[in-house]
C-alpha positions as MATLAB code, in Angstrom:
seq = 'VTFSFVSNGQELDSLKTSKKVFDRLEIQTSLSLLENQDFNSIPGGGLQVAVIAPFYNGGLRLGLGVGFSRLSFSYNFDWGHHRILGPTPPYSSQLDIYPFNLDLTLGTDFLRSSPMDLILDVGARMNLPMYGNYHFDYSFYNYPTDHSFEIQTTIHPAVLASLTFSFPLNEKSSLTFGYGFSYTFLPFRPKTNSESNGLHYRPEEIPDNYDNNFEDNILGTLPDAGFDYFEMLVLELPAEMGGQHSFSIGYRYTFGLGKKKE';
ca = [
       0.102    0.057   -0.020;
       1.389    3.473   -1.046;
       0.709    6.738    0.693;
       1.407    9.925   -0.968;
       1.303   13.134    1.002;
       1.647   16.283   -1.228;
       2.430   19.753    0.311;
       0.149   22.169   -1.398;
       2.100   25.057   -2.982;
       5.629   23.680   -1.876;
       8.364   24.918   -3.637;
      11.328   22.449   -3.948;
      13.847   24.833   -5.029;
      13.096   27.542   -2.311;
      14.532   27.820    1.349;
      11.288   29.387    2.539;
      10.240   28.028    6.064;
       6.797   29.475    6.242;
       3.932   26.868    6.912;
       1.622   26.146    4.120;
      -2.377   25.595    4.360;
      -1.717   21.795    4.694;
       1.910   20.378    5.004;
       1.576   17.373    7.493;
      -0.307   14.715    8.647;
      -0.570   13.179   11.997;
      -1.298    9.609   13.355;
      -2.161    9.261   17.077;
      -2.669    6.246   19.253;
      -3.991    6.526   23.013;
      -4.912    4.219   25.895;
      -7.736    5.612   28.126;
      -9.101    5.040   31.630;
     -12.947    5.699   31.382;
     -15.444    6.459   34.147;
     -19.099    7.384   34.267;
     -20.012   11.070   35.255;
     -20.840   10.191   38.713;
     -17.475    8.413   39.377;
     -19.338    5.493   41.004;
     -18.858    2.478   38.786;
     -15.966    0.229   37.770;
     -13.427    2.020   35.655;
     -13.353    1.057   31.772;
     -10.642    1.136   29.273;
     -10.180    1.853   25.760;
      -7.893    1.901   22.854;
      -8.096    4.731   20.277;
      -6.276    5.355   16.865;
      -6.781    8.797   14.981;
      -5.651   10.264   11.791;
      -5.562   14.176   12.163;
      -5.021   16.884    9.090;
      -3.841   20.210   10.570;
      -4.400   23.262    8.516;
      -2.896   26.600    8.968;
       0.008   25.211   11.260;
      -2.589   23.543   13.595;
      -5.152   26.521   13.618;
      -7.516   24.159   12.312;
      -7.345   20.620   12.975;
      -9.742   17.856   11.360;
      -9.658   14.375   12.959;
     -11.040   10.728   12.095;
     -10.687    8.226   14.881;
     -11.555    4.707   15.332;
     -11.640    2.763   18.709;
     -12.799   -0.086   21.073;
     -13.492    0.080   24.664;
     -15.170   -1.275   27.726;
     -17.731    0.881   29.503;
     -19.306   -0.090   33.013;
     -22.474    1.674   34.653;
     -23.560    0.728   38.047;
     -26.795    1.970   39.713;
     -29.163    1.156   42.640;
     -32.929    1.284   43.081;
     -34.889    1.722   46.262;
     -38.272   -0.046   46.984;
     -41.163    1.556   45.504;
     -44.295    0.808   43.158;
     -44.047    1.458   39.492;
     -47.162    3.264   38.354;
     -50.205    0.801   38.770;
     -48.261   -2.505   37.972;
     -46.610   -3.618   40.936;
     -43.626   -3.407   43.223;
     -40.143   -2.653   42.529;
     -37.864   -4.203   45.147;
     -34.490   -2.802   45.893;
     -31.800   -4.031   43.886;
     -28.362   -3.172   42.431;
     -27.446   -3.499   38.839;
     -24.359   -3.270   36.562;
     -24.288   -2.544   32.819;
     -21.232   -3.649   30.901;
     -20.771   -2.677   27.135;
     -17.984   -3.361   24.692;
     -18.713   -0.830   21.801;
     -16.742   -0.092   18.768;
     -16.706    3.846   17.924;
     -16.038    6.002   14.983;
     -15.098    9.885   15.814;
     -15.094   12.925   13.693;
     -13.600   15.811   15.470;
     -12.794   19.390   14.803;
     -10.114   21.285   16.951;
      -7.402   23.939   17.306;
      -4.140   24.297   18.910;
      -3.493   26.981   21.322;
       0.352   26.954   21.332;
       1.156   27.072   17.527;
       4.266   29.058   17.952;
       5.634   26.742   20.734;
       7.001   23.171   20.112;
       4.538   21.859   22.604;
       0.805   21.810   21.708;
      -2.363   22.342   23.792;
      -5.270   21.114   21.662;
      -8.999   21.606   22.100;
     -11.284   19.231   20.051;
     -14.892   18.710   19.782;
     -16.982   16.367   17.597;
     -19.275   13.542   17.288;
     -19.134    9.757   18.127;
     -21.082    6.840   17.011;
     -20.989    3.952   19.411;
     -21.981    0.526   18.047;
     -22.059   -2.144   20.936;
     -20.474   -5.264   19.760;
     -21.406   -7.021   23.112;
     -23.118   -5.948   26.430;
     -25.458   -6.991   29.106;
     -27.483   -5.928   32.034;
     -26.773   -7.950   35.436;
     -29.036   -7.722   38.231;
     -28.595   -8.783   41.722;
     -31.450   -8.694   44.287;
     -33.495  -10.687   46.840;
     -37.343  -10.653   46.437;
     -39.953  -13.337   47.227;
     -38.622  -16.604   45.962;
     -36.933  -15.363   42.760;
     -33.229  -16.348   41.880;
     -31.037  -13.377   42.634;
     -28.814  -13.555   39.567;
     -30.165  -12.209   36.255;
     -28.468  -11.336   32.974;
     -30.088   -9.840   29.823;
     -27.983   -9.172   26.576;
     -28.320   -5.675   25.132;
     -29.458   -4.765   21.632;
     -26.676   -3.889   19.170;
     -27.820   -0.409   17.708;
     -25.913    2.461   17.116;
     -25.804    5.268   19.845;
     -24.693    8.662   18.666;
     -22.742   10.852   21.118;
     -21.154   14.345   21.454;
     -17.561   14.734   22.779;
     -14.843   17.285   23.682;
     -11.249   16.785   24.792;
      -8.461   18.742   25.828;
      -4.764   17.508   25.007;
      -1.325   18.470   25.809;
       1.521   16.905   23.798;
       5.190   17.227   24.722;
       7.755   16.675   21.898;
      10.213   13.631   21.920;
      11.906   14.688   18.731;
      10.978   16.570   15.703;
       8.208   13.993   14.464;
       6.926   12.582   17.397;
       5.199   13.465   20.791;
       3.875   12.086   23.965;
       0.188   13.088   24.692;
      -1.793   13.537   27.807;
      -5.652   14.215   27.602;
      -9.068   14.621   29.386;
     -12.243   14.173   27.597;
     -15.860   13.946   28.186;
     -18.585   12.547   26.078;
     -22.302   12.203   26.353;
     -23.974    9.021   24.921;
     -27.791    9.543   23.762;
     -30.416    6.915   23.563;
     -30.944    4.273   25.989;
     -29.220    0.795   26.029;
     -31.954   -1.834   26.147;
     -32.081   -5.627   26.428;
     -32.765   -7.706   23.150;
     -36.489   -8.176   22.691;
     -38.063  -11.297   23.924;
     -35.141  -12.299   26.238;
     -35.730  -13.912   29.406;
     -33.659  -14.766   32.712;
     -34.550  -16.946   35.636;
     -38.208  -16.018   35.320;
     -37.930  -12.224   34.198;
     -38.456  -11.232   30.834;
     -38.315   -8.275   28.542;
     -41.276   -8.524   26.133;
     -43.152   -4.805   26.328;
     -45.422   -6.001   23.482;
     -47.227   -8.357   26.050;
     -48.860   -5.233   27.491;
     -52.145   -4.251   26.184;
     -52.437   -1.032   24.233;
     -54.947    0.451   26.713;
     -52.370    0.583   29.349;
     -50.876    3.943   29.059;
     -47.365    3.134   29.913;
     -44.008    2.937   28.370;
     -42.325   -0.452   28.983;
     -39.329   -0.070   26.727;
     -37.312    0.747   29.856;
     -38.557   -2.034   32.314;
     -38.014   -5.902   32.647;
     -40.942   -7.679   34.203;
     -41.766  -10.811   36.075;
     -44.877  -12.224   37.535;
     -45.224  -12.620   41.193;
     -45.305  -16.131   42.771;
     -48.865  -17.487   42.841;
     -50.323  -14.599   41.357;
     -50.787  -15.817   37.861;
     -50.225  -13.436   34.850;
     -52.133  -10.475   36.220;
     -50.774   -6.933   34.924;
     -51.511   -5.438   38.256;
     -49.485   -7.950   40.217;
     -46.193   -7.846   38.381;
     -42.506   -7.498   39.538;
     -41.050   -4.460   37.786;
     -37.247   -3.744   37.155;
     -36.484   -0.291   35.837;
     -33.673    0.280   33.469;
     -31.946    3.647   33.227;
     -33.536    5.650   30.370;
     -29.803    7.022   29.307;
     -26.511    6.205   30.352;
     -25.232    9.827   29.949;
     -21.668   11.348   30.426;
     -18.424    9.486   30.260;
     -15.094   10.892   31.439;
     -11.814    9.855   29.881;
      -8.156   10.153   30.863;
      -5.662    9.063   28.336;
      -1.941    8.957   27.459;
      -0.817    8.460   23.987;
       1.781    8.703   21.178;
       1.782   10.821   18.105;
       3.774   10.721   14.892;
       3.698   13.509   12.266;
       4.516   12.856    8.548;
       5.573   15.651    6.257;
       8.158   17.309    8.332;
      11.837   17.822    7.799;
      13.573   18.636    4.389;
      11.275   18.134    1.248;
      12.914   15.909   -1.358;
      11.534   15.332   -5.066;
];
């Protein structure tokens, strides 16, 4: 595979050192520690590779990145009644997700006259969960205490922002340190018609005349109650996972620097 990088307007027989509109290309790889916005879950991790095209000596930076990560969210519910359907027992739960992501970013370098960089990036992310599951743990009536539901593999859009500092190792490579925050939209839901130890996720079973949204609930019938819509066990799912912090360290290599040769 051959890659050809052309410096637009570069004069080969000139000693000029001024930067052109687009005279280099950067590849950056990074490892990240991930935490949800409340800092109360098991930390996750991620690997990201990005290609960045700096224009006007870094004044405008366009980036395309791909990555893979593991995200974890934990949450707890207290005892209560869910609408008219039935009781919600106190329980704890954890959602583990393994998504592939595609990022499009727009950024700028605040230290263009320095060998170091301080870069702000904003952009959009598409998360595609390759695998994930809800895990419930509770004690209620005679139900088993361990339940696991695999999530649907649908695209979840997100917005992101990051601030990255880079320290040069030599003319072409740098060590990077960054902090970022992303917000994921749309809820993660179990696969339709899934079951686990007596609980099920089948919202279409509820009659249309019940004005309730069951897309965010896992249901189970109470022992010896029969299938009665007024005597059901209801486990709620978070509507959205929300924000995610990331702390990263990486390596960046720059193509197109140094003496130009024909």
